[in-house]
């Protein structure tokens, strides 16, 4: 379910920074971290991963570094498995920092557990490990402005079930100059992409608005009724077909509200893929009918 919600003053980000024990990525355009060994394996669509990379351009990847700065839609032709809160041409040389850590801090795990239990009340889950990567006021390539984006990706597991939590505090730009963006505004060209790709061409998700100008409003959207937060189960998450086209605001609102009512009646908060597909198919039918007329 996609919902447009007015932002609240509360930050959606989990604690981050050097005082939290974070490390920082190097100041390097299209740079990445070294291969980072995980203290606990993270299961992503049936495959256990023991290492990952934090890539400056807004990607957490498992098998290989990702230096590509212009995003492609999922599923990717080359099968790279990764999670991306905001895949775009970040240049932390011009501004911003990229932090990361893996943690078993009881306070953070308690908070993450509470969040997952709230969003997925029918799935037993107690977090035992988390990996938190945060892009703090990062600039875009070719920028002549002071604009910066702040967003975060959290991976968490109980050693059996796995979830990703994508958080967005402040998004001011969508596109670097090498991707066709304007150096003054950071807009235009091929905008940033958000979601995840399992690598099997079946399990993937493109957050609505990705690779369109609408992605700048991702701080106001959610699938769990928390502005700027998207949460997914990714060990066995069911994804068959997802909407990737630019949403029609009025039509979407009516459809999402209908789904929301159905979910409340069932005591759930997270929609099924079949429900998402219903909205997409309704839009397609209406568009075809209009063309025929």
Coordinates of C-alpha atoms in Angstrom, one line a residue:
X1 CA 0.0 0.0 0.0
X2 CA 1.4 3.4 -1.0
X3 CA 0.2 6.2 1.2
X4 CA 1.0 9.9 1.0
X5 CA 1.2 11.3 4.5
X6 CA 2.1 14.6 6.0
X7 CA 5.5 14.4 7.6
X8 CA 5.9 14.5 11.4
X9 CA 8.6 16.3 13.4
X10 CA 9.9 12.9 14.6
X11 CA 12.9 11.6 12.7
X12 CA 12.5 8.2 11.0
X13 CA 16.3 7.6 11.2
X14 CA 17.8 5.2 13.7
X15 CA 20.8 6.6 15.6
X16 CA 24.0 7.0 13.6
X17 CA 27.3 8.7 13.6
X18 CA 30.8 8.3 15.1
X19 CA 29.3 8.4 18.6
X20 CA 27.3 5.3 17.7
X21 CA 30.5 3.4 16.7
X22 CA 29.9 4.0 13.0
X23 CA 32.7 3.8 10.4
X24 CA 32.8 6.1 7.4
X25 CA 33.2 5.5 3.7
X26 CA 36.1 7.2 1.9
X27 CA 35.6 10.6 0.3
X28 CA 35.6 9.3 -3.3
X29 CA 33.2 9.9 -6.2
X30 CA 31.6 6.5 -7.0
X31 CA 33.5 5.0 -4.1
X32 CA 32.6 2.0 -2.0
X33 CA 33.6 0.4 1.3
X34 CA 35.8 -2.7 1.4
X35 CA 34.1 -6.0 1.5
X36 CA 32.6 -6.1 5.0
X37 CA 32.3 -9.5 6.8
X38 CA 29.1 -9.9 8.7
X39 CA 29.0 -11.4 12.2
X40 CA 25.6 -12.9 11.5
X41 CA 24.6 -14.2 8.0
X42 CA 21.8 -12.2 6.3
X43 CA 19.3 -14.3 4.3
X44 CA 18.2 -12.5 1.2
X45 CA 15.7 -14.6 -0.9
X46 CA 16.9 -17.9 0.3
X47 CA 20.6 -17.2 0.0
X48 CA 22.8 -16.5 3.1
X49 CA 25.2 -13.7 2.6
X50 CA 28.3 -13.4 4.8
X51 CA 29.6 -10.1 3.4
X52 CA 28.4 -6.9 1.9
X53 CA 29.5 -3.6 0.4
X54 CA 28.3 -0.1 1.3
X55 CA 28.5 1.8 -2.0
X56 CA 28.6 5.6 -2.1
X57 CA 25.9 5.8 -4.8
X58 CA 23.2 4.7 -2.4
X59 CA 23.5 0.9 -2.7
X60 CA 24.2 -2.0 -0.3
X61 CA 25.3 -4.9 -2.4
X62 CA 26.2 -8.5 -1.6
X63 CA 28.3 -10.0 -4.3
X64 CA 30.2 -7.1 -5.8
X65 CA 30.8 -3.4 -5.5
X66 CA 28.5 -1.1 -7.4
X67 CA 30.0 2.0 -8.9
X68 CA 27.3 2.6 -11.4
X69 CA 25.8 6.1 -10.9
X70 CA 22.8 6.1 -13.3
X71 CA 20.2 3.7 -12.0
X72 CA 18.5 0.9 -13.9
X73 CA 15.0 -0.4 -13.0
X74 CA 14.6 -3.8 -11.3
X75 CA 14.9 -6.6 -12.2
X76 CA 18.5 -6.1 -13.3
X77 CA 19.6 -7.9 -16.4
X78 CA 23.0 -8.9 -14.8
X79 CA 21.4 -10.4 -11.7
X80 CA 23.2 -8.3 -9.0
X81 CA 21.5 -8.8 -5.6
X82 CA 21.3 -5.5 -3.7
X83 CA 19.2 -3.1 -1.6
X84 CA 19.1 0.5 -2.5
X85 CA 17.5 3.2 -0.4
X86 CA 18.4 5.8 -3.0
X87 CA 20.5 4.8 -6.1
X88 CA 21.8 8.0 -7.6
X89 CA 25.1 9.8 -8.4
X90 CA 26.3 10.7 -4.9
X91 CA 29.5 12.7 -4.6
X92 CA 30.6 12.8 -0.9
X93 CA 33.7 14.7 -2.0
X94 CA 31.5 17.7 -2.6
X95 CA 29.5 17.2 0.6
X96 CA 28.2 14.8 3.2
X97 CA 29.3 11.6 4.9
X98 CA 28.4 7.9 4.6
X99 CA 28.3 6.0 7.9
X100 CA 27.8 2.3 8.6
X101 CA 27.9 -0.3 11.4
X102 CA 26.7 -3.7 12.3
X103 CA 25.3 -4.0 15.8
X104 CA 23.8 -6.1 18.5
X105 CA 23.1 -3.1 20.7
X106 CA 20.1 -4.1 22.9
X107 CA 18.5 -0.7 22.8
X108 CA 18.5 -0.4 19.0
X109 CA 17.4 -4.1 18.6
X110 CA 14.5 -3.5 21.0
X111 CA 13.4 -0.5 18.9
X112 CA 13.7 -2.4 15.6
X113 CA 11.8 -5.3 17.1
X114 CA 9.0 -3.0 18.2
X115 CA 8.8 -1.5 14.7
X116 CA 8.7 -4.8 12.9
X117 CA 6.1 -6.2 15.3
X118 CA 4.0 -3.2 14.7
X119 CA 4.2 -3.4 10.9
X120 CA 4.0 -7.2 10.7
X121 CA 1.8 -8.2 13.7
X122 CA 1.3 -11.8 12.4
X123 CA 5.0 -12.6 12.0
X124 CA 6.9 -13.5 15.2
X125 CA 10.2 -11.6 15.2
X126 CA 12.8 -10.5 17.7
X127 CA 15.9 -8.8 16.1
X128 CA 19.2 -10.2 17.1
X129 CA 21.4 -8.3 14.7
X130 CA 21.2 -5.2 12.5
X131 CA 23.3 -3.4 9.9
X132 CA 22.7 0.3 9.6
X133 CA 24.0 2.5 6.7
X134 CA 23.3 6.2 6.6
X135 CA 23.9 8.8 3.9
X136 CA 24.1 12.1 5.8
X137 CA 23.5 15.3 3.7
X138 CA 25.3 13.8 0.7
X139 CA 25.8 16.0 -2.4
X140 CA 25.3 15.0 -6.1
X141 CA 27.9 14.8 -8.8
X142 CA 28.5 18.2 -10.5
X143 CA 26.6 20.1 -7.9
X144 CA 27.0 23.9 -7.7
X145 CA 24.5 24.1 -4.8
X146 CA 24.4 23.2 -1.1
X147 CA 21.7 20.6 -1.5
X148 CA 22.1 17.3 0.3
X149 CA 20.1 14.1 0.9
X150 CA 19.8 12.2 4.1
X151 CA 18.6 8.6 4.1
X152 CA 19.2 5.3 5.6
X153 CA 19.0 1.5 5.0
X154 CA 18.8 -1.0 7.9
X155 CA 19.1 -4.8 7.5
X156 CA 17.9 -6.9 10.4
X157 CA 17.4 -10.6 11.2
X158 CA 16.5 -13.0 14.0
X159 CA 18.7 -15.6 12.2
X160 CA 15.5 -17.0 10.6
X161 CA 13.5 -14.0 9.1
X162 CA 15.1 -11.0 7.4
X163 CA 13.7 -7.5 7.0
X164 CA 15.0 -4.3 5.4
X165 CA 13.9 -0.8 6.6
X166 CA 14.5 2.1 4.3
X167 CA 14.3 5.6 6.0
X168 CA 14.2 9.0 4.4
X169 CA 14.7 12.2 6.4
X170 CA 15.5 14.8 3.8
X171 CA 15.6 14.5 0.0
X172 CA 16.6 17.7 -1.9
X173 CA 18.0 16.3 -5.2
X174 CA 17.3 13.4 -7.6
X175 CA 20.0 13.4 -10.3
X176 CA 23.7 14.0 -10.8
X177 CA 25.0 16.0 -13.8
X178 CA 26.4 12.8 -15.5
X179 CA 22.9 11.3 -15.4
X180 CA 21.4 14.4 -17.1
X181 CA 20.7 16.4 -14.0
X182 CA 20.9 20.2 -13.6
X183 CA 24.0 21.3 -11.7
X184 CA 22.1 24.1 -9.9
X185 CA 19.0 22.1 -8.9
X186 CA 20.0 18.4 -9.0
X187 CA 16.8 17.7 -10.9
X188 CA 15.9 16.3 -14.3
X189 CA 17.7 13.6 -16.3
X190 CA 17.4 10.1 -15.0
X191 CA 16.3 10.4 -11.3
X192 CA 17.3 8.2 -8.4
X193 CA 15.9 4.7 -7.9
X194 CA 14.8 3.0 -4.6
X195 CA 13.9 -0.6 -3.8
X196 CA 15.7 -4.0 -3.9
X197 CA 16.7 -6.7 -6.4
X198 CA 17.2 -10.3 -5.4
X199 CA 19.0 -11.3 -8.6
X200 CA 16.6 -14.0 -9.6
X201 CA 14.4 -11.8 -11.9
X202 CA 11.4 -12.7 -9.8
X203 CA 11.8 -11.1 -6.4
X204 CA 12.3 -7.4 -6.6
X205 CA 10.5 -4.1 -5.8
X206 CA 10.7 -0.7 -7.3
X207 CA 9.3 1.9 -4.9
X208 CA 6.7 3.9 -6.7
X209 CA 8.2 7.1 -8.1
X210 CA 11.6 5.6 -8.7
X211 CA 13.4 7.0 -11.8
X212 CA 10.9 9.8 -12.1
X213 CA 10.7 13.3 -10.6
X214 CA 8.3 12.0 -8.0
X215 CA 11.1 10.2 -6.1
X216 CA 11.9 13.5 -4.5
X217 CA 8.7 13.1 -2.5
X218 CA 9.8 9.8 -1.0
X219 CA 10.0 11.4 2.5
X220 CA 6.2 11.7 2.4
X221 CA 5.3 8.1 1.2
X222 CA 5.3 4.8 3.0
X223 CA 4.0 1.3 3.0
X224 CA 3.6 1.2 6.8
X225 CA 1.9 4.5 7.5
X226 CA 5.1 6.1 8.7
X227 CA 6.1 9.1 6.5
X228 CA 9.5 8.4 4.8
X229 CA 9.7 4.7 5.8
X230 CA 9.4 1.6 3.7
X231 CA 9.7 -1.9 5.2
X232 CA 9.9 -5.3 3.6
X233 CA 10.4 -8.9 4.6
X234 CA 13.1 -10.2 2.2
X235 CA 13.9 -13.8 3.2
X236 CA 10.7 -15.1 1.5
X237 CA 8.9 -11.9 0.4
X238 CA 6.3 -12.5 -2.3
X239 CA 6.9 -10.3 -5.3
X240 CA 5.5 -11.3 -8.7
X241 CA 4.7 -8.1 -10.5
X242 CA 4.9 -4.6 -9.1
X243 CA 3.9 -1.2 -10.4
X244 CA 6.9 0.8 -11.7
X245 CA 5.1 3.5 -13.6
X246 CA 4.5 7.1 -12.4
X247 CA 1.4 7.0 -10.2
X248 CA -1.8 8.9 -10.9
X249 CA -2.4 10.6 -7.6
X250 CA -6.2 10.7 -7.5
X251 CA -6.8 7.2 -8.8
X252 CA -4.1 5.8 -6.6
X253 CA -5.5 7.5 -3.5
X254 CA -8.9 5.9 -4.1
X255 CA -7.4 2.5 -4.6
X256 CA -5.0 2.6 -1.7
X257 CA -7.7 3.8 0.6
X258 CA -9.9 0.9 -0.4
X259 CA -7.0 -1.5 0.4
X260 CA -6.3 0.3 3.7
X261 CA -9.9 -0.3 4.7
X262 CA -9.7 -4.0 3.8
X263 CA -6.4 -4.4 5.8
X264 CA -7.9 -2.7 8.9
X265 CA -10.9 -5.1 8.8
X266 CA -8.4 -8.0 8.8
X267 CA -6.2 -6.5 11.4
X268 CA -3.2 -6.2 9.1
X269 CA -1.1 -3.2 8.0
X270 CA 0.9 -4.6 5.1
X271 CA -0.7 -5.2 1.7
X272 CA -0.2 -8.2 -0.5
X273 CA 1.3 -8.0 -3.9
X274 CA -2.1 -9.1 -5.4
X275 CA -3.7 -6.0 -3.8
X276 CA -1.0 -3.8 -5.3
X277 CA -1.5 -5.5 -8.7
X278 CA -5.3 -4.7 -8.5
X279 CA -4.5 -1.0 -8.3
X280 CA -2.1 -1.3 -11.2
X281 CA -4.5 -3.3 -13.4
X282 CA -7.4 -0.8 -12.7
X283 CA -5.2 2.1 -13.9
X284 CA -4.2 0.1 -17.0
X285 CA -7.8 -0.7 -18.0
X286 CA -8.9 2.9 -17.5
X287 CA -6.0 4.1 -19.6
X288 CA -6.8 1.7 -22.4
X289 CA -10.5 2.6 -22.4
X290 CA -9.6 6.2 -22.7
X291 CA -7.3 5.6 -25.6
X292 CA -10.0 3.5 -27.4
X293 CA -12.5 6.3 -27.0

